[in-house]
Tab-separated table of C-alpha atoms in Angstrom:
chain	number	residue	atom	x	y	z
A	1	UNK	CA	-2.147	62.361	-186.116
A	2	UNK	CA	-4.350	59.532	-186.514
A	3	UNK	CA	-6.011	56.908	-183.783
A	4	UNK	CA	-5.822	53.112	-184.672
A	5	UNK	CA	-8.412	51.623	-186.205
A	6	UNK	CA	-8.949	48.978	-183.270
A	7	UNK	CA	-9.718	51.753	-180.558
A	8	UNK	CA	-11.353	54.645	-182.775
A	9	UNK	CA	-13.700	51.937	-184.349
A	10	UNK	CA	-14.607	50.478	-180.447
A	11	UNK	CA	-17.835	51.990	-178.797
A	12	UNK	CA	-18.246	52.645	-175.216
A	13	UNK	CA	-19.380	50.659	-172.801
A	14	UNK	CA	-23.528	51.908	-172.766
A	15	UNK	CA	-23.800	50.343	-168.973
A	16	UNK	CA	-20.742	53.275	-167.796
A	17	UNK	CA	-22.388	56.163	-170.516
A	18	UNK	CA	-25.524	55.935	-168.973
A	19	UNK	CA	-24.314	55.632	-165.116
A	20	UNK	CA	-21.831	58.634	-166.197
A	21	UNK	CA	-24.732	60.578	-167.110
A	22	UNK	CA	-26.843	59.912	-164.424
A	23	UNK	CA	-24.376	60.678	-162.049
A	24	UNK	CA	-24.109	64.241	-163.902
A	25	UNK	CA	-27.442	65.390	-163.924
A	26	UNK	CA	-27.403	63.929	-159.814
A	27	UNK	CA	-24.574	66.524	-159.223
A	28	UNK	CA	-26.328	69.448	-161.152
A	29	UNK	CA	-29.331	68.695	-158.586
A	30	UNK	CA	-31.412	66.861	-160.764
A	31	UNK	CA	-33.686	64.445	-159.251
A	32	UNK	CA	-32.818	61.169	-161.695
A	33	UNK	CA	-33.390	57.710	-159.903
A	34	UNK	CA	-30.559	55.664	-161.575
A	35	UNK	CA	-30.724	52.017	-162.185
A	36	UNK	CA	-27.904	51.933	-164.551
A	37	UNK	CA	-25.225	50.794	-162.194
A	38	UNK	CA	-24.270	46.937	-162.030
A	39	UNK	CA	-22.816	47.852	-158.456
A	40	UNK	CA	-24.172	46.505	-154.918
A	41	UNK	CA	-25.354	49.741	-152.682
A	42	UNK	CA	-23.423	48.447	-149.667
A	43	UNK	CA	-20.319	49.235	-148.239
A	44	UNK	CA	-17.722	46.562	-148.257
A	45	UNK	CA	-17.225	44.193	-145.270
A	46	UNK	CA	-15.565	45.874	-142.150
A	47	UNK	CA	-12.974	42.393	-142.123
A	48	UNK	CA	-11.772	42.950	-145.543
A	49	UNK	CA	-10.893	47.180	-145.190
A	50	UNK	CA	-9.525	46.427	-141.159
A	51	UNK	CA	-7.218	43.395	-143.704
A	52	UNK	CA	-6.115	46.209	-146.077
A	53	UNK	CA	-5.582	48.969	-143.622
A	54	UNK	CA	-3.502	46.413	-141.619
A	55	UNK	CA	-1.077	45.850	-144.545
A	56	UNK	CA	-0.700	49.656	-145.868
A	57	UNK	CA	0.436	50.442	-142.222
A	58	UNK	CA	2.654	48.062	-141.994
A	59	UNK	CA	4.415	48.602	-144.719
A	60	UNK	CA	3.110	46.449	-147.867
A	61	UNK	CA	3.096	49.006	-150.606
A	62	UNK	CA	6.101	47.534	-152.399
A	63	UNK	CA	5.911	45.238	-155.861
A	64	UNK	CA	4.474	41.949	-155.596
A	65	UNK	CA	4.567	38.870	-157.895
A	66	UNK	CA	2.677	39.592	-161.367
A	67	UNK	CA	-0.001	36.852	-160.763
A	68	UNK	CA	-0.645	37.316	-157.167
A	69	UNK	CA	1.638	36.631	-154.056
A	70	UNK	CA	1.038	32.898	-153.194
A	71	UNK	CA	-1.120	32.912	-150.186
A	72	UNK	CA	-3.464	34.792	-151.731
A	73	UNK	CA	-3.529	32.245	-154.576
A	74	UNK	CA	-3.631	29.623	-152.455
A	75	UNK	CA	-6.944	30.797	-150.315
A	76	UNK	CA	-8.685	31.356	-153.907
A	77	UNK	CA	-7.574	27.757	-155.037
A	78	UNK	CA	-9.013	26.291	-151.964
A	79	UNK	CA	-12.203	27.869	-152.200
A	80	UNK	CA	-12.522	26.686	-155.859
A	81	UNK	CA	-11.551	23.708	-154.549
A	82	UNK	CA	-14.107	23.473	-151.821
A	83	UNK	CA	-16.977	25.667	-152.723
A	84	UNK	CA	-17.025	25.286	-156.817
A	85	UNK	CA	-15.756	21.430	-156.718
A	86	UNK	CA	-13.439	22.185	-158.919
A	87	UNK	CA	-10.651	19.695	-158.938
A	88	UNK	CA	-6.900	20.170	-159.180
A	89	UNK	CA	-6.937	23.574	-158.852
A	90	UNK	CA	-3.142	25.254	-157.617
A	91	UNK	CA	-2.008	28.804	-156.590
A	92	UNK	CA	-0.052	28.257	-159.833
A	93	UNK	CA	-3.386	28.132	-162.285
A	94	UNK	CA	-4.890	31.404	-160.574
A	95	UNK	CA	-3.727	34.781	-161.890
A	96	UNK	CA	-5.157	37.777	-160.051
A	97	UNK	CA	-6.025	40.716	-161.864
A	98	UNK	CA	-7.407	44.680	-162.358
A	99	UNK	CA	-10.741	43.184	-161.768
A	100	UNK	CA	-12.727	40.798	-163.726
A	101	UNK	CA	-13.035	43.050	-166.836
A	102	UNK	CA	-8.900	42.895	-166.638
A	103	UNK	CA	-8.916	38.996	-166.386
A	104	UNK	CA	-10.637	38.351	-169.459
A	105	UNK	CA	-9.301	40.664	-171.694
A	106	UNK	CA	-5.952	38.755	-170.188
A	107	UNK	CA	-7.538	35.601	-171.555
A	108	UNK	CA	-9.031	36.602	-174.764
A	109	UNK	CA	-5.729	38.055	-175.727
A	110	UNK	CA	-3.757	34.939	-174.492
A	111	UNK	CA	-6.344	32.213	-176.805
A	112	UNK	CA	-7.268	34.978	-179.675
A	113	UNK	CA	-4.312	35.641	-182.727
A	114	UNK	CA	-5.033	38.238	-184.641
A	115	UNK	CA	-5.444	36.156	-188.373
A	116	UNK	CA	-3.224	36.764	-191.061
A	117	UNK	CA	-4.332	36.816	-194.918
A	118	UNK	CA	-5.404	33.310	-195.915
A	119	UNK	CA	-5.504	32.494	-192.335
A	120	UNK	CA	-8.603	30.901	-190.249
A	121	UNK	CA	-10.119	33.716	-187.938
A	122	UNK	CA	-10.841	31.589	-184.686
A	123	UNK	CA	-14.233	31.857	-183.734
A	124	UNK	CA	-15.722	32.416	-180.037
A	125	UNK	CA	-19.575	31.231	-179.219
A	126	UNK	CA	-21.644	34.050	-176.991
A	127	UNK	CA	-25.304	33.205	-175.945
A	128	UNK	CA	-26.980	37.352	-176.350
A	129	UNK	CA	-27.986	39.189	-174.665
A	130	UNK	CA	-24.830	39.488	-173.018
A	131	UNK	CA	-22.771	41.898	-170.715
A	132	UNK	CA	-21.882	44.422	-172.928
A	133	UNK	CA	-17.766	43.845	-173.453
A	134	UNK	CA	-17.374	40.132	-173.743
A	135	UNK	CA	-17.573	40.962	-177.627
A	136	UNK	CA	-15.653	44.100	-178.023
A	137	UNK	CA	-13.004	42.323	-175.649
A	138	UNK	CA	-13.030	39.049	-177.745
A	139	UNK	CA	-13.037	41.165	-181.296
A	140	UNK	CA	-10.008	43.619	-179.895
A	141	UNK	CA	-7.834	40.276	-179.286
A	142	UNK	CA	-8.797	38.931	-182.636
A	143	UNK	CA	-11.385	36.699	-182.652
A	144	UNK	CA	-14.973	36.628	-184.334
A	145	UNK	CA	-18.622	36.340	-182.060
A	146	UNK	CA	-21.167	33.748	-182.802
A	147	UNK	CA	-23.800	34.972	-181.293
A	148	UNK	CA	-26.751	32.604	-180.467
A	149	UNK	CA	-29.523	33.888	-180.250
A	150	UNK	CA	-31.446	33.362	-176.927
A	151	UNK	CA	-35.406	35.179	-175.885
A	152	UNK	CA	-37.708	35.769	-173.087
A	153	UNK	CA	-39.811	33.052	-174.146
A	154	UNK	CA	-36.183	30.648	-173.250
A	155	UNK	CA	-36.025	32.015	-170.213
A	156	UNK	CA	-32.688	34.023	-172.090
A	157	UNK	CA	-30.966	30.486	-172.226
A	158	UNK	CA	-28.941	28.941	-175.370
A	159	UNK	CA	-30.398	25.410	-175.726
A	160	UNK	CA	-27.718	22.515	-176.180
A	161	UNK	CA	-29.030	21.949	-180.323
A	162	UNK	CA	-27.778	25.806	-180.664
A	163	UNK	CA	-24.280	25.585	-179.072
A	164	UNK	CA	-24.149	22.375	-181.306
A	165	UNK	CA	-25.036	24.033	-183.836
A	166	UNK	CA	-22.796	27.260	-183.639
A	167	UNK	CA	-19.636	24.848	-182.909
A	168	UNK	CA	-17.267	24.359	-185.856
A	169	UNK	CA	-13.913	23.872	-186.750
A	170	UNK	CA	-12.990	27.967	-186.130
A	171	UNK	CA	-14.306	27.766	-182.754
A	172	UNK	CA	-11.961	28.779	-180.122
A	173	UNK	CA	-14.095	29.362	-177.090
A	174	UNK	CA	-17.495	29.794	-175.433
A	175	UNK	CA	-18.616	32.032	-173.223
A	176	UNK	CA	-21.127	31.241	-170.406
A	177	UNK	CA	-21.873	33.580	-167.697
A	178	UNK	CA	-24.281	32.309	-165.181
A	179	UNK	CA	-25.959	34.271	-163.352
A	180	UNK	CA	-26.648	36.635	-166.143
A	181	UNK	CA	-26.132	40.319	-166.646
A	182	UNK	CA	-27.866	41.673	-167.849
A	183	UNK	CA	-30.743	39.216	-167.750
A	184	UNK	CA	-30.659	37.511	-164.236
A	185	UNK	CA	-31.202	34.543	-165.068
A	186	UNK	CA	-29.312	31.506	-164.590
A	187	UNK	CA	-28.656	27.680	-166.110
A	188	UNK	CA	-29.695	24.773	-163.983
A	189	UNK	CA	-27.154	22.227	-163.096
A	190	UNK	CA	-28.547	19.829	-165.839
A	191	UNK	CA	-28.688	22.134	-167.812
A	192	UNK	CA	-24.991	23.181	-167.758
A	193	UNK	CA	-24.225	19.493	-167.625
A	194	UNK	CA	-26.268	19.379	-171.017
A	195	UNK	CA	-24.376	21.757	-172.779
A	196	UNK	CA	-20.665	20.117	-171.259
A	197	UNK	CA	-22.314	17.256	-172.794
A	198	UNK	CA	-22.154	18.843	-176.926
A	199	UNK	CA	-18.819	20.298	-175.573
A	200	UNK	CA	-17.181	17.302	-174.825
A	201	UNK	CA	-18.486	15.570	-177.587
A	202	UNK	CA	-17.167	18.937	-179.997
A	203	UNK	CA	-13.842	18.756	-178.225
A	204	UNK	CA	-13.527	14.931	-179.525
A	205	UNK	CA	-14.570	15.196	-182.742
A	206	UNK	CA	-14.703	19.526	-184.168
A	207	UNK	CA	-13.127	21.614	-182.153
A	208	UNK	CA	-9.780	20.059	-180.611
A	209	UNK	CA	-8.422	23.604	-179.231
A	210	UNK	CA	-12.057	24.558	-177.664
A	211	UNK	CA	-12.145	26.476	-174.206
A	212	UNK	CA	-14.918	27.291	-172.157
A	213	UNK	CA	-14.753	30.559	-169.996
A	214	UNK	CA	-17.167	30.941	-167.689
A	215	UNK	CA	-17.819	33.928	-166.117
A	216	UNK	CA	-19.127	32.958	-162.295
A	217	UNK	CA	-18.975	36.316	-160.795
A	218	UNK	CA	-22.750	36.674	-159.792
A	219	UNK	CA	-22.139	33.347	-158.261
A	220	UNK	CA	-23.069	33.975	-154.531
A	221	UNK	CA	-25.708	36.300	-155.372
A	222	UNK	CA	-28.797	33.917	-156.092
A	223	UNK	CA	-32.224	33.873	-154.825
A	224	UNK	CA	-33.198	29.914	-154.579
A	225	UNK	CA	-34.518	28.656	-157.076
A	226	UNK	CA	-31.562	27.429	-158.836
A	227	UNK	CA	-28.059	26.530	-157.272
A	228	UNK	CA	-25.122	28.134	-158.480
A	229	UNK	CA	-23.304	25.188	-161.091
A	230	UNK	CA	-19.672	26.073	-161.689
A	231	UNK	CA	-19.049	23.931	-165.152
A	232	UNK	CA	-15.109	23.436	-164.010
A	233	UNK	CA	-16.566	21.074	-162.075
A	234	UNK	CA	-17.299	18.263	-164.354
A	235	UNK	CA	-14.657	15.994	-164.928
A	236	UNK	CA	-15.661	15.361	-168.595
A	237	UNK	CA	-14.539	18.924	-169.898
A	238	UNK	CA	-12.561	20.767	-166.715
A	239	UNK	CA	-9.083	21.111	-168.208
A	240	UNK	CA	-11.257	22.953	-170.813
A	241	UNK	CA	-12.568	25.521	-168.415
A	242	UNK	CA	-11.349	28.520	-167.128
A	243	UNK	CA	-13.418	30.070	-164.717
A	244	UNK	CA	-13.525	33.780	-164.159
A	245	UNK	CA	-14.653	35.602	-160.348
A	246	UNK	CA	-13.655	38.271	-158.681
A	247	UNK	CA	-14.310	40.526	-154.928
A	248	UNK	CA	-16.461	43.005	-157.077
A	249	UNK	CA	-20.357	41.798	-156.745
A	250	UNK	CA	-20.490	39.800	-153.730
A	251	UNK	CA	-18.138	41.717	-151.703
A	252	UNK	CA	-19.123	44.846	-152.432
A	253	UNK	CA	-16.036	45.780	-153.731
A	254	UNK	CA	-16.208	47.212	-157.560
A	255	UNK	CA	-14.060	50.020	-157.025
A	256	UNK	CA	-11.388	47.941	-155.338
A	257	UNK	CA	-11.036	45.967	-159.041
A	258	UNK	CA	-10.151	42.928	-158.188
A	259	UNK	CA	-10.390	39.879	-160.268
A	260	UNK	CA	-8.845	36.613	-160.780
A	261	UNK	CA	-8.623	33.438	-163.621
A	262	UNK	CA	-8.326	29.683	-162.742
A	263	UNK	CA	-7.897	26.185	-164.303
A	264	UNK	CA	-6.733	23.129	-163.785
A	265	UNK	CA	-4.161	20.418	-165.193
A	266	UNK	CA	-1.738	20.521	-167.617
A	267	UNK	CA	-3.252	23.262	-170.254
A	268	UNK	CA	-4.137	25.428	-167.177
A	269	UNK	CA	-1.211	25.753	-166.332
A	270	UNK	CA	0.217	26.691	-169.333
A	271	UNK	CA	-2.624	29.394	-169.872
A	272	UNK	CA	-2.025	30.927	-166.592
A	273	UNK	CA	1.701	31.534	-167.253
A	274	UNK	CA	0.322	33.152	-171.024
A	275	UNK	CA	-1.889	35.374	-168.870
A	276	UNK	CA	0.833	36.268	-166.184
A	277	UNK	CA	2.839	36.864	-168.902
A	278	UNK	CA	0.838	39.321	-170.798
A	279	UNK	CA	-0.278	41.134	-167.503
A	280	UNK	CA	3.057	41.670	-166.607
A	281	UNK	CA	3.551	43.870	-169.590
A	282	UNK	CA	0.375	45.668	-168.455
A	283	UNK	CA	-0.583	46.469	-165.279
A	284	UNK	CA	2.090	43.712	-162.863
A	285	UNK	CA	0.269	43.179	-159.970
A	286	UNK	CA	-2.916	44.593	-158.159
A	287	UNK	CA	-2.482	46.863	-155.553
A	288	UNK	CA	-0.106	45.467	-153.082
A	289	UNK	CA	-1.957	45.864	-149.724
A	290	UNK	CA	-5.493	44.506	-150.875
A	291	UNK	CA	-4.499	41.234	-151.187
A	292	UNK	CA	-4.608	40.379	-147.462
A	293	UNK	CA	-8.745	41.839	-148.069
A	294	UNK	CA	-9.174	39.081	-150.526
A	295	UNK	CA	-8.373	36.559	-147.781
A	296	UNK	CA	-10.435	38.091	-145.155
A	297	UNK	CA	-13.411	38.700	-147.628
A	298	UNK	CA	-13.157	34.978	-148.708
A	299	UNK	CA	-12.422	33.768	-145.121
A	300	UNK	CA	-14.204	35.755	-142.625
A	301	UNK	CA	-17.295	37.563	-144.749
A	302	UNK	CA	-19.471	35.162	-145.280
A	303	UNK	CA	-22.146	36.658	-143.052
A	304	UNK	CA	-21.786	40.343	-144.731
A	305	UNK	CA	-21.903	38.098	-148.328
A	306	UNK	CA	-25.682	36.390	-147.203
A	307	UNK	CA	-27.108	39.553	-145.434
A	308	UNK	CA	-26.554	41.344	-149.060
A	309	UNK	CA	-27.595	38.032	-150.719
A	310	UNK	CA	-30.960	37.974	-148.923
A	311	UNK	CA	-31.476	41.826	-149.565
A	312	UNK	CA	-30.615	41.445	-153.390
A	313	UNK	CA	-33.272	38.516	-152.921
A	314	UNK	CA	-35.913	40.480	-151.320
A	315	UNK	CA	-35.046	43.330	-153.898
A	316	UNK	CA	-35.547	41.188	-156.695
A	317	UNK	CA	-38.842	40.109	-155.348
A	318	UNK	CA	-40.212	43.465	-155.185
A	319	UNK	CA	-38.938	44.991	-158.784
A	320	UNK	CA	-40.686	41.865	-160.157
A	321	UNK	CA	-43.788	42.528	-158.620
A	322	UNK	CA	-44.142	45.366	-159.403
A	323	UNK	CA	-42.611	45.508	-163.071
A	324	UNK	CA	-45.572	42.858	-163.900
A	325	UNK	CA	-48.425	45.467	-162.842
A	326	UNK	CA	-47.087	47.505	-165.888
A	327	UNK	CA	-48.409	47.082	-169.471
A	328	UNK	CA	-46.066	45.510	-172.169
A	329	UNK	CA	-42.967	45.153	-169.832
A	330	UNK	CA	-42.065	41.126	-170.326
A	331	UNK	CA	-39.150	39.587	-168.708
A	332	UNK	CA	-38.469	35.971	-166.838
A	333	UNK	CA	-38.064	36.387	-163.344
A	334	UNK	CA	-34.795	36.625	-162.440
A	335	UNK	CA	-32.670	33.910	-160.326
A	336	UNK	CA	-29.436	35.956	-159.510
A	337	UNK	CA	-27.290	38.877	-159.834
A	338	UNK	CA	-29.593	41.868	-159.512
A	339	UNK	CA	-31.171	42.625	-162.603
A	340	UNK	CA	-34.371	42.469	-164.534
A	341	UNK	CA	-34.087	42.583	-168.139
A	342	UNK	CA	-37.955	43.510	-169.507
A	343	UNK	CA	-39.071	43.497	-173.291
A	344	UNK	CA	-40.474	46.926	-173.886
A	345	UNK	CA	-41.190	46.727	-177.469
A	346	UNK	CA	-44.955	46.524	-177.370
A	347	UNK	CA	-44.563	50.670	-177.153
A	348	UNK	CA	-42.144	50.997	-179.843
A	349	UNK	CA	-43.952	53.344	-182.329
A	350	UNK	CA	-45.470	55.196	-179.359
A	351	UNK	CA	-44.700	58.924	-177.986
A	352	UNK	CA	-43.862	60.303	-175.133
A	353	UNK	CA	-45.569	63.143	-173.797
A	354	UNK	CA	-42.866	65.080	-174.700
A	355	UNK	CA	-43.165	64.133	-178.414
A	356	UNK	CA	-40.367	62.141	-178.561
A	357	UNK	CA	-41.313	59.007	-180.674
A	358	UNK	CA	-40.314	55.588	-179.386
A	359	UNK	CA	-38.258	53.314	-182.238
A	360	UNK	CA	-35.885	51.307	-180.242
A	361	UNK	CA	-34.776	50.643	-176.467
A	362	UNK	CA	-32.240	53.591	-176.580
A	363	UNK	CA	-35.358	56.022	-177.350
A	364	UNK	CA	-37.148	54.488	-174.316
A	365	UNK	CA	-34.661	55.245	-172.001
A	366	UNK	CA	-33.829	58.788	-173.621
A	367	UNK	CA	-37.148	59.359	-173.160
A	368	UNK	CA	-37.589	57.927	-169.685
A	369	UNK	CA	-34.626	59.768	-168.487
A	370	UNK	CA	-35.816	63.140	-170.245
A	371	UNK	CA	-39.384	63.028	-168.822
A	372	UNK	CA	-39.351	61.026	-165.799
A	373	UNK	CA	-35.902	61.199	-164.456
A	374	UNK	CA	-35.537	57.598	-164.226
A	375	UNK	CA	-31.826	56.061	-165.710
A	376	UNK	CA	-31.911	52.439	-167.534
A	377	UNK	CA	-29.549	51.013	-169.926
A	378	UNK	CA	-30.800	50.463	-173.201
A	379	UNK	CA	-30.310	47.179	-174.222
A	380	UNK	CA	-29.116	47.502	-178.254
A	381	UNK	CA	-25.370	46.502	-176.850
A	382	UNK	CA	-26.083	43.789	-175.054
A	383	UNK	CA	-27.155	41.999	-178.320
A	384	UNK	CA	-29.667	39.597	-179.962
A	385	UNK	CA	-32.903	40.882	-178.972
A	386	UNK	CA	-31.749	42.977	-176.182
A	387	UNK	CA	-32.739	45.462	-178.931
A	388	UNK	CA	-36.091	45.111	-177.841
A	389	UNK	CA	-35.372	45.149	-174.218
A	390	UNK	CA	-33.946	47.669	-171.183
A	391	UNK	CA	-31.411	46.794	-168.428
A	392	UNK	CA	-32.917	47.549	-164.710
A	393	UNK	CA	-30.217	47.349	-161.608
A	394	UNK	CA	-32.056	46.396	-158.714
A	395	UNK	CA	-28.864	46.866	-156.823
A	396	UNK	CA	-30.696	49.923	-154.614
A	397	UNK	CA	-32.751	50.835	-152.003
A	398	UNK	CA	-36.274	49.629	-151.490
A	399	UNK	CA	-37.695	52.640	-151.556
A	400	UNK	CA	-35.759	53.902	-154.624
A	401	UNK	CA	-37.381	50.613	-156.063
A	402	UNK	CA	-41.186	51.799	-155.621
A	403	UNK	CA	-40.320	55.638	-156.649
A	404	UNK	CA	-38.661	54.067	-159.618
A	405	UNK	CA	-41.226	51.579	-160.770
A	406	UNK	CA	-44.060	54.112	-160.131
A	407	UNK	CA	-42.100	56.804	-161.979
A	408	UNK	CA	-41.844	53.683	-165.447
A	409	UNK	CA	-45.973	53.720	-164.574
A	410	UNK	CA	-46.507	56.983	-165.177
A	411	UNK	CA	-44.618	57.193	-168.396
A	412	UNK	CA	-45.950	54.457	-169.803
A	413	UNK	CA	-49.234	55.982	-169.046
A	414	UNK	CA	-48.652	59.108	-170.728
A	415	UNK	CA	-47.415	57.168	-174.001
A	416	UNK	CA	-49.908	57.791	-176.950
């Protein structure tokens, strides 16, 4: 018995081997400070569990529609509406899914054809570093990555003369995510209206069939500095954008996985019926009895959603200051989500006291783990020069925070 091709030949996701390792050596009593996990520490919102407990006990356990029952659809539209400025948006262009990872593999699957001899292979532009499944995901449904290249030095960012110049006749869609994982970072509002700008004008003349998807799920965790942009919002381009969120990061509510896809006008509308289509011969619908906790988490949490903002904020604060007191650890200070994605690569060719020698970001944080009990995702699958560079979840404790970072010092020190 053989396994296909598509799965046997797809790695693992290196953010879930690492946190599944971590949590291992945790339960064999092993002292490992873990900033692997892209999770928040907090518990979800007291509104949102009372909404679900509510319906279980009174009896909503049955099936619901494929896509989401309506009301539920209709508080997301209204918030896209409102909050993101997006305009047009129904019930009938959202499609709620298994959480945001569900929802694009949905989409890739619904744009992406899997090419036949002779035929074009559609094409999909990805800024890298990027969260580590967006290309697997895109590959599985049949498309090919152009990745563009992006660096510390700017600020992890494509410019607009790159996605120009990555655009061609094969390209299918581009991916934005903003704020970043892993890098924190996030585009400007002229900056996003920038790069709509070469879209718009690519739409026109190259690329008739472009999308953009744009992955807004850090959206309400930022720390100032730069407002949260959703690109759905600009009239030039937003039957062209599909924007993906979900309860998971600003809710607190990861393991719930919940996740949903919108649009607007006419092609919207036929890509949400693709995608309800396709998830109906997956998964139907989320669990019945959370959908009244997406209406009280989007309704009546917005207090719970800024207390965790302004911690993630103060978090991010701290893991920066400190990070910079370290030798050869480089990174742009981040503007949202919670992570910090540092250049180590001034100690590749080092070794640790251990004897372990240092050739890539995967032997850092092999050796970090081994000798300081400290978990960080190495950042080869994130892509582009994320080679060069380690994933750090702030999403913790303070006081994990300073054990952590001091526990980075001391390795570092004993590198010869």
């Amino acid at each position: 018995m053989s396994i296909s091709h598509r799965v046997s030949s797809l790695a693992p996701s290196a953010t879930v081997a690492v946190m599944n390792r971590a949590k291992d050596m945790q339960a064999q009593g092993i002292d490992v400070l873990s900033f692997a996990a892209g999770e928040p520490d907090f518990d979800t919102p007291q509104k949102a569990k009372q909404a679900a407990i509510d319906a279980l006990l009174k009896g909503q356990t049955k099936y619901m529609p494929t896509a989401g029952d309506k009301e539920t659809r209709s508080v997301i539209a209204d918030k896209l509406t409102r909050e993101n400025r997006i305009v047009g948006v129904t019930p009938d262009h959202v499609v709620i899914g298994a959480g945001g990872k569900h929802s694009l593999f949905c989409l890739f699957h619904s744009l992406f054809d899997n090419a036949c001899p002779g035929e074009t292979q559609h094409e999909a532009v990805l800024p890298v570093p990027a969260w580590v499944s967006y290309k697997p995901q895109i590959e599985l449904a049949g498309g090919r990555v152009v990745e563009v290249e992006t660096t510390p030095a700017s600020g992890f960012k494509m410019s607009p003369a790159q996605l120009k110049e990555a655009i061609t006749e094969r390209t299918r869609a581009i991916v934005i995510n903003s704020p970043s994982n892993p890098t924190g970072v996030m585009y400007t509002p002229d900056e996003l209206r920038a790069l709509a700008g070469v879209i718009e004008d690519a739409i026109k003349k190259t690329a008739p069939g472009l999308v953009v998807i744009t992955d807004e799920i850090y959206e309400k965790i930022t720390f100032g500095r730069v407002p949260h942009f959703s690109l759905g919002s600009l009239p030039g381009i937003a039957e062209r954008v599909v924007t993906i969120n979900g309860m998971s990061k600003a809710y607190a509510m990861t393991g719930w996985r919940i996740g949903y896809m919108a649009s607007s006008g006419g092609f919207g509308l036929k890509l949400a019926k693709a995608v309800t289509t396709l998830q109906g011969q997956m998964s139907t619908n989320i669990t019945s009895f959370t959908y009244p906790a997406i209406r009280a988490a989007i309704r009546d949490c917005a207090d719970d959603v800024e207390q965790m903002r302004q911690a993630f904020q103060r978090r991010g604060a701290l893991i920066s200051s400190l990070l910079r007191k370290l030798p050869g650890v480089n990174f742009p200070e981040p503007d949202g989500a919670f992570y910090v994605f540092p250049d180590i690569s001034e100690h590749f060719g080092k070794r640790s006291a251990t004897g372990r020698e240092i050739r890539s970001a995967n032997d850092f944080c092999e050796a970090l783990l081994e000798d300081a009990r400290v978990a960080l995702v190495p950042g080869e699958d994130f892509g582009g020069c994320g080679a060069q560079c380690v994933r750090i979840s702030f999403a913790c404790a303070d006081k994990q925070i300073e054990q952590g970072v001091a526990r980075i010092g001391e390795f570092l020190a004993n590198l010869k």
